[in-house]
């Protein structure tokens, strides 16, 4: 199958969660004999941090603006494709959608559904949606399940909505030798976001102050100068995906803190969960609805609501820690790999009119 994608970015993992997901999907699709042509606007902040220049078995097309020449090139790609996908936060989403509707199957993939719906609820414009919202797409995919699927139908007119959740490429994320400069008792990898700062302070900063003899580590971009650092919290600015396995593999535990809108809506697992699990690192996460559809609390993941919950996790025995890591890795490789999501995507694209919408939050795409 030939797939054209108009997306935010696949070439730079800086400050966004889209790139790593698309890399895993593209690699898995190529392994299955499919190809992806990805159109990405070439903007300075991604060009300066570009860590991918070619897609396996596909084409990466970087363009400076949506010019007549670029539109003609995109139209030729769409005319030769089997499916065209427009994503949330694509800077030229509305123009690209007009072309995508000419494809045999037109798709909108909202990788930011809680943000989309929150902006609508606040009366704000959503720049990647045109005046007809999602009504003209054959299929709408959502990174978020649960009630979000109903909202995309009722509020934005989507005709067919299916979840396509986060995932991990186990060839790119796997256990590796610990690196001393990443060694920690608890790590956290994520771009700074004001709406999860309270969670980071409660679940990492406060435990660090309770346990001054233990080491804590934060990796990510855009952290402000007034972040409440402690002497035993180290910081690594933006880590490219190639460094993620060493980062996770050097941690006794790693923390997930969900962004506000995503936590409120639920059914929106961060890709970091699957990456860390694939690297064999035990997971501690904040609580959100639908979590137990992805990992079993207490057996595969630790759910922490308070500082005390995190401190208790740090006191688990080595046998308990290893059991958590082993169970989460097995679950991830079986159910949350990029190959699994690629198969779900192809099943949905093959005949979207015959795909039965899933029950709320279902992980399966049923043909």
Coordinates of N, CA and C in Angstrom, one line a residue, residues 179-270:
X179 N 24.5 3.6 31.2 CA 25.5 4.7 31.0 C 25.6 5.4 32.4
X180 N 26.8 5.5 32.9 CA 26.9 6.2 34.2 C 26.4 7.6 34.3
X181 N 26.5 8.3 33.2 CA 26.0 9.7 33.3 C 24.4 9.8 33.3
X182 N 23.8 8.7 33.0 CA 22.3 8.6 33.1 C 21.8 7.9 34.3
X183 N 22.7 7.4 35.1 CA 22.3 6.6 36.3 C 21.4 7.4 37.2
X184 N 20.3 6.7 37.6 CA 19.3 7.4 38.5 C 18.5 6.3 39.2
X185 N 17.9 6.7 40.3 CA 16.9 5.9 41.0 C 15.5 6.1 40.3
X186 N 15.3 7.3 39.9 CA 14.0 7.6 39.2 C 14.3 8.7 38.1
X187 N 13.9 8.4 36.9 CA 14.1 9.3 35.8 C 12.8 9.8 35.3
X188 N 12.8 10.9 34.5 CA 11.6 11.4 33.9 C 12.1 12.0 32.5
X189 N 11.5 11.5 31.4 CA 11.8 12.1 30.1 C 10.6 12.7 29.5
X190 N 10.7 14.0 29.3 CA 9.5 14.7 28.7 C 9.8 16.2 28.5
X191 N 9.2 16.7 27.5 CA 9.3 18.2 27.3 C 8.6 18.9 28.4
X192 N 9.1 20.0 28.8 CA 8.4 20.8 29.9 C 7.0 21.2 29.4
X193 N 6.0 21.1 30.3 CA 4.7 21.5 30.0 C 4.1 22.0 31.3
X194 N 3.5 23.2 31.3 CA 3.0 23.8 32.5 C 1.8 23.0 33.1
X195 N 1.1 22.3 32.2 CA -0.1 21.6 32.7 C 0.3 20.2 33.3
X196 N 1.5 19.9 33.3 CA 1.9 18.7 34.1 C 3.0 19.0 35.1
X197 N 3.3 20.3 35.3 CA 4.3 20.7 36.3 C 3.9 20.2 37.7
X198 N 2.7 20.4 38.1 CA 2.3 20.0 39.4 C 2.5 18.5 39.6
X199 N 2.3 17.7 38.6 CA 2.5 16.2 38.7 C 4.0 15.9 38.8
X200 N 4.8 16.6 38.1 CA 6.3 16.4 38.1 C 6.8 16.8 39.5
X201 N 6.3 17.9 40.1 CA 6.8 18.3 41.4 C 6.3 17.3 42.5
X202 N 5.1 16.8 42.4 CA 4.6 15.9 43.4 C 5.3 14.5 43.3
X203 N 5.5 14.1 42.0 CA 6.0 12.7 41.8 C 7.5 12.5 41.6
X204 N 8.2 13.7 41.4 CA 9.6 13.6 41.3 C 10.4 14.5 42.2
X205 N 10.0 15.8 42.1 CA 10.7 16.8 42.9 C 10.6 16.5 44.4
X206 N 9.4 16.3 44.8 CA 9.1 16.0 46.3 C 9.8 14.7 46.7
X207 N 9.7 13.6 46.0 CA 10.5 12.4 46.4 C 12.0 12.7 46.4
X208 N 12.5 13.5 45.5 CA 13.9 13.8 45.5 C 14.3 14.5 46.8
X209 N 13.5 15.4 47.3 CA 13.8 16.1 48.5 C 13.6 15.2 49.7
X210 N 12.7 14.2 49.6 CA 12.6 13.2 50.7 C 13.8 12.3 50.8
X211 N 14.4 12.0 49.6 CA 15.5 11.0 49.5 C 16.7 11.7 49.0
X212 N 17.4 12.5 49.8 CA 18.6 13.3 49.3 C 19.7 12.3 48.9
X213 N 19.7 11.1 49.4 CA 20.8 10.2 49.1 C 20.6 9.4 47.8
X214 N 19.5 9.6 47.2 CA 19.2 9.0 45.9 C 19.3 10.0 44.8
X215 N 19.5 9.4 43.6 CA 19.6 10.3 42.4 C 18.4 10.3 41.5
X216 N 18.0 11.5 41.1 CA 16.9 11.7 40.2 C 17.4 12.4 38.9
X217 N 16.7 12.1 37.8 CA 17.2 12.7 36.5 C 16.0 13.1 35.7
X218 N 16.1 14.3 35.1 CA 15.1 14.8 34.1 C 15.8 15.0 32.8
X219 N 15.1 14.5 31.7 CA 15.6 14.8 30.4 C 14.5 15.4 29.6
X220 N 14.8 16.5 28.8 CA 13.8 17.1 28.0 C 14.1 18.5 27.6
X221 N 13.3 19.1 26.8 CA 13.5 20.5 26.3 C 12.6 21.5 27.0
X222 N 12.9 22.8 26.9 CA 12.1 23.9 27.2 C 11.8 24.1 28.7
X223 N 12.7 23.6 29.6 CA 12.6 23.7 31.0 C 12.9 25.2 31.4
X224 N 12.1 25.8 32.2 CA 12.4 27.3 32.5 C 13.4 27.4 33.6
X225 N 14.0 28.6 33.7 CA 15.1 28.9 34.7 C 14.6 28.7 36.1
X226 N 13.2 28.9 36.4 CA 12.7 28.9 37.7 C 12.2 27.5 38.1
X227 N 12.6 26.4 37.4 CA 12.1 25.1 37.7 C 12.7 24.8 39.1
X228 N 12.0 24.1 40.0 CA 12.5 23.9 41.4 C 13.4 22.8 41.5
X229 N 14.6 22.9 41.0 CA 15.6 21.9 41.1 C 16.1 21.6 42.5
X230 N 16.6 20.4 42.7 CA 17.2 20.1 44.0 C 18.6 19.5 43.7
X231 N 19.5 19.5 44.7 CA 20.9 19.1 44.4 C 21.0 17.7 43.9
X232 N 20.1 16.8 44.2 CA 20.2 15.4 43.7 C 19.3 15.2 42.4
X233 N 18.8 16.3 41.8 CA 18.1 16.1 40.5 C 19.1 16.6 39.4
X234 N 19.5 15.7 38.5 CA 20.3 16.1 37.3 C 19.4 16.4 36.2
X235 N 20.0 17.1 35.2 CA 19.2 17.5 34.0 C 20.0 17.2 32.7
X236 N 19.3 16.6 31.8 CA 19.9 16.4 30.4 C 19.0 17.1 29.4
X237 N 19.5 18.1 28.7 CA 18.6 18.8 27.7 C 18.4 17.8 26.6
X238 N 17.3 18.1 25.9 CA 16.8 17.2 24.8 C 17.7 16.0 24.4
X239 N 17.1 14.8 24.6 CA 17.7 13.6 24.2 C 17.1 13.1 22.9
X240 N 17.9 12.9 21.8 CA 17.4 12.3 20.6 C 17.0 10.8 20.8
X241 N 16.1 10.3 20.0 CA 15.7 8.9 20.3 C 16.8 7.9 20.4
X242 N 17.9 8.1 19.7 CA 19.0 7.1 19.8 C 19.5 7.0 21.2
X243 N 19.3 8.0 22.1 CA 19.8 8.0 23.4 C 18.8 7.5 24.4
X244 N 17.6 7.3 24.0 CA 16.5 6.9 24.9 C 16.8 5.5 25.6
X245 N 17.3 4.5 24.8 CA 17.5 3.2 25.5 C 18.5 3.3 26.6
X246 N 19.6 4.0 26.4 CA 20.6 4.2 27.5 C 20.0 5.0 28.7
X247 N 19.2 6.0 28.4 CA 18.6 6.8 29.4 C 17.7 5.9 30.3
X248 N 16.8 5.1 29.6 CA 15.9 4.3 30.4 C 16.6 3.1 31.1
X249 N 17.6 2.5 30.4 CA 18.2 1.3 30.9 C 19.1 1.7 32.1
X250 N 19.4 3.0 32.3 CA 20.3 3.4 33.4 C 19.4 3.8 34.6
X251 N 18.1 3.7 34.5 CA 17.2 4.1 35.6 C 16.7 2.9 36.4
X252 N 16.6 3.0 37.7 CA 16.0 1.9 38.5 C 14.5 1.9 38.2
X253 N 13.9 3.1 38.1 CA 12.5 3.3 37.7 C 12.4 4.6 36.8
X254 N 11.4 4.6 36.0 CA 11.2 5.9 35.2 C 9.7 6.3 35.4
X255 N 9.5 7.6 35.4 CA 8.2 8.2 35.7 C 7.5 8.7 34.4
X256 N 6.2 8.5 34.4 CA 5.3 9.1 33.4 C 4.4 10.0 34.1
X257 N 4.3 11.3 33.5 CA 3.3 12.3 34.0 C 2.6 12.7 32.8
X258 N 1.3 12.6 32.8 CA 0.4 12.8 31.7 C 0.0 14.3 31.6
X259 N 0.0 14.9 30.4 CA -0.5 16.2 30.3 C -1.9 16.4 30.7
X260 N -2.3 17.6 31.2 CA -3.6 17.8 31.8 C -4.8 17.4 31.0
X261 N -4.9 17.9 29.8 CA -6.0 17.5 29.0 C -6.1 16.0 28.7
X262 N -5.0 15.4 28.5 CA -4.9 14.0 28.2 C -5.3 13.2 29.5
X263 N -4.8 13.6 30.6 CA -5.2 12.9 31.9 C -6.7 13.0 32.1
X264 N -7.2 14.2 31.9 CA -8.6 14.4 32.1 C -9.5 13.6 31.2
X265 N -9.1 13.4 30.0 CA -9.9 12.6 29.1 C -9.7 11.1 29.2
X266 N -8.4 10.7 29.6 CA -8.1 9.3 29.7 C -7.9 8.6 28.4
X267 N -7.5 7.3 28.5 CA -7.3 6.5 27.3 C -6.3 7.1 26.3
X268 N -5.2 7.7 26.9 CA -4.2 8.4 26.0 C -2.8 8.1 26.5
X269 N -2.3 6.9 26.3 CA -1.0 6.5 26.8 C 0.1 7.2 26.1
X270 N 1.0 7.7 26.9 CA 2.2 8.3 26.3 C 3.1 7.2 25.6

